[in-house]
Amino acid sequence: MTMLANAPIPHGENAVTPVAAPSKALLGVENLSREFGGVLAIENLSFTVSQGDIHSIIGPNGAGKTTLFNLITGVYKPSRGTVLFDGATVSGLPPYKLAARGMSRTFQNLQIFFNMTAIENVMVGRHLHLNGRLLPSLFRLPSLVRKDREAKERAAELMTSVGLAKYVDAHASSMPYGALKRLEIARALASEPKLLLLDEPAAGLNATESREIDEVIKTVAASGVTVILVEHDMKMVMGISDRITALNYGRKLAEGTPGEVAANPDVVAAYLGTMD
Amino acid sequence: MVQIAATRTTASPPINTRLLSLAALAAVIATLPLALTNNFHLDIAILAGFNAIVCVGLNLLIGYAGQISLGHAGFFGIGAYASGILVTTYGWPPIAALLAGAVSVGVLSFLLAKPILRLKGHYLAMATLGIGIIVSIVLRTETGLTGGPDGMMVDSFKIFGLELYGEKTWYWVVGVVLFIAVWLSLNLIDSPVGRALRAVHGSEVAAEVVGVDTARYKVMAFVVSAVFASVAGSLFAHYTGLITPAKADFFKSIELVTMVVFGGMASTFGAVIGAVLLTVLPQALTVFQDYSQIVLGAILMFTMVFMPKGLLPTIEGLIAQRRRA
Ligand SMILES: Nc1ncnc2c1ncn2[C@@H]1O[C@H](COP(=O)(O)OP(=O)(O)OP(=O)(O)O)[C@@H](O)[C@H]1O
Ligand SMILES: [Mg+2]
């Protein structure tokens, strides 16, 4: 498998490099690096995420987990290295094109549309499934209105499925933190992704709320969506993950099943030892 | 577990509120002439209507998409002069000139939007300011075409052998066009495109990762608002019969932004109310006329400090609070 690292990726649907699928890997990261002002936040990182897995990324604060998410989803461009998604090289593509290919994510620091209602937040998540051209919207064509109504129903269902039924009519700016974390998940699911990246979905939540998020993630994974999870709640990570990649200072420290990673002395020293 | 915060339903009004508010607007437009007894009053109402049309468009850009423009009077001016020059100098049918102006402004704003909307905050403000300044300089110096600083006379609007003439006629023309502008704006806001625009304002990165091409939607808002301004400019040129570069200059742009901000950002009817109040007030208060720029600046400052959401959203908020209490 030869990949052209850093080759400029032409925009457009036909510009993808087909890759002979070696296994059932949905996502591959190859020799990925990203530096900020000379400091490497991600350094020569390679790993794959198998289709259907819940794959967790762990590591201490500043290990580069969020940076990795930003690189995978196109928010940042890699300094070096390649991201492969669904059989194609995608590094260099803008986030909205990656979304169209089936990636979606939530944010460690809430990124809510506070100028909208909760359900409208989720409906933006359905953008790719709706007609985004100007004139049909401007003239409120009946076909568009009908699809919009369906999108609203779908959004309400998604909100209910993440436990936000009582906020269906709420304005985003009136919702508490825990509900907003779930609103981000509902919005990300609304795009019907193949790969969902969750950046600390349980951060700042109490034990009950964390358990509810845990259930939501399991349900999502059971429906066939591959999940990459960044989370500091080790109980959740160890209980839910199929595989874990541990990072430290932007490099891979260990990888394996939860049991293997938890038993790895480097991980214990670098990360678990500092917890609690 | 989670404490239940007071839930608030606003933003995109459901369909019945939408139709109700449109009906209310139609009723106001239809009955207002009963109160406007002379041509002076009608004239002010017409000018308010022109400003309102521009502000409804500008609000899509400023209030909903969250991008500033300090150059929209430039697009108003291009529309006005396109009609003035094509109709009066070259004998085009007015409707063709209006459309040609709108298409030109559409293309021009599209070409300008891509590079300038990549800018943010002060830089975007400066770049749009530059557009307005360049347009008004061109209008001032291309004397052969535009009549220079003194402006140019514009023939009246003729369509299907009818000549639109007099305040009474123009009142209805502007009323209908304003109604259409509001209708289009309400349609847009409560649609996939409108949500994408608002998402750009709410969080660009969150919009991108669910598939919204944020650059594209910023450009769209810019072009739509510029075309609204151009159409208003074309009609205005025919109504007044005399256009000057002052209609395209920096102060006119600031006035338009002030109307939007004062009336209520992200509120279509707020934009209308802002435009109407800030058109009528200067006529009612002589102090306003003598120090109009200073008063305008003061209103802008007052709004930003004491009611950053603008007049209508602030009032709506107070009413909602009352109702809950
Ligand atoms: N935009 C940026 N500019 C400069 N430095 C950055 C930027 N983003 C991340 N970094 C740096 O990269 C390193 C990794 O940060 P990152 O946010 O990816 O860590 P993390 O593993 O997500 O940490 P946490 O668990 O605290 O969320 C840090 O040293 C951080 O300061
Ligand atoms: Mg992080």
PDB file of C-alpha atoms in Angstrom, chain A residues 54 56 161-162 182 185 198 201-202 205-222 227 229 231 233-241:
ATOM      1  CA  ILE A  54     -15.496   1.501  20.048  1.00  0.00           C
ATOM      2  CA  SER A  56     -10.736   4.830  22.816  1.00  0.00           C
ATOM      3  CA  SER A 161     -32.815   8.702  22.037  1.00  0.00           C
ATOM      4  CA  VAL A 162     -30.078  10.614  23.869  1.00  0.00           C
ATOM      5  CA  ARG A 182     -25.924  15.250  24.767  1.00  0.00           C
ATOM      6  CA  ILE A 185     -24.111  13.907  20.310  1.00  0.00           C
ATOM      7  CA  LEU A 198     -16.524  11.890  20.851  1.00  0.00           C
ATOM      8  CA  PRO A 201     -18.500  13.331  26.306  1.00  0.00           C
ATOM      9  CA  ALA A 202     -18.680  12.667  30.051  1.00  0.00           C
ATOM     10  CA  LEU A 205     -21.088  15.214  34.221  1.00  0.00           C
ATOM     11  CA  ASN A 206     -22.128  13.534  37.448  1.00  0.00           C
ATOM     12  CA  ALA A 207     -22.102   9.756  37.861  1.00  0.00           C
ATOM     13  CA  THR A 208     -25.709   9.261  36.749  1.00  0.00           C
ATOM     14  CA  GLU A 209     -25.254  11.384  33.661  1.00  0.00           C
ATOM     15  CA  SER A 210     -22.014   9.591  32.817  1.00  0.00           C
ATOM     16  CA  ARG A 211     -23.757   6.257  32.954  1.00  0.00           C
ATOM     17  CA  GLU A 212     -26.459   7.564  30.639  1.00  0.00           C
ATOM     18  CA  ILE A 213     -23.818   8.723  28.141  1.00  0.00           C
ATOM     19  CA  ASP A 214     -22.232   5.310  28.445  1.00  0.00           C
ATOM     20  CA  GLU A 215     -25.536   3.715  27.409  1.00  0.00           C
ATOM     21  CA  VAL A 216     -25.951   6.124  24.519  1.00  0.00           C
ATOM     22  CA  ILE A 217     -22.489   5.271  23.170  1.00  0.00           C
ATOM     23  CA  LYS A 218     -23.186   1.544  23.410  1.00  0.00           C
ATOM     24  CA  THR A 219     -26.469   1.957  21.573  1.00  0.00           C
ATOM     25  CA  VAL A 220     -24.812   4.008  18.853  1.00  0.00           C
ATOM     26  CA  ALA A 221     -22.076   1.413  18.419  1.00  0.00           C
ATOM     27  CA  ALA A 222     -24.629  -1.387  18.371  1.00  0.00           C
ATOM     28  CA  VAL A 227     -16.885   5.241  17.587  1.00  0.00           C
ATOM     29  CA  LEU A 229     -13.815   7.989  22.157  1.00  0.00           C
ATOM     30  CA  GLU A 231     -12.462  10.186  27.758  1.00  0.00           C
ATOM     31  CA  ASP A 233     -13.361   8.537  32.944  1.00  0.00           C
ATOM     32  CA  MET A 234     -11.347   5.304  33.100  1.00  0.00           C
ATOM     33  CA  LYS A 235     -14.237   3.242  34.378  1.00  0.00           C
ATOM     34  CA  MET A 236     -16.212   4.157  31.287  1.00  0.00           C
ATOM     35  CA  VAL A 237     -13.257   3.632  28.942  1.00  0.00           C
ATOM     36  CA  MET A 238     -12.300   0.251  30.337  1.00  0.00           C
ATOM     37  CA  GLY A 239     -15.878  -0.972  30.328  1.00  0.00           C
ATOM     38  CA  ILE A 240     -16.918   0.174  26.902  1.00  0.00           C
ATOM     39  CA  SER A 241     -13.886  -0.038  24.604  1.00  0.00           C
TER      40      SER A 241
END
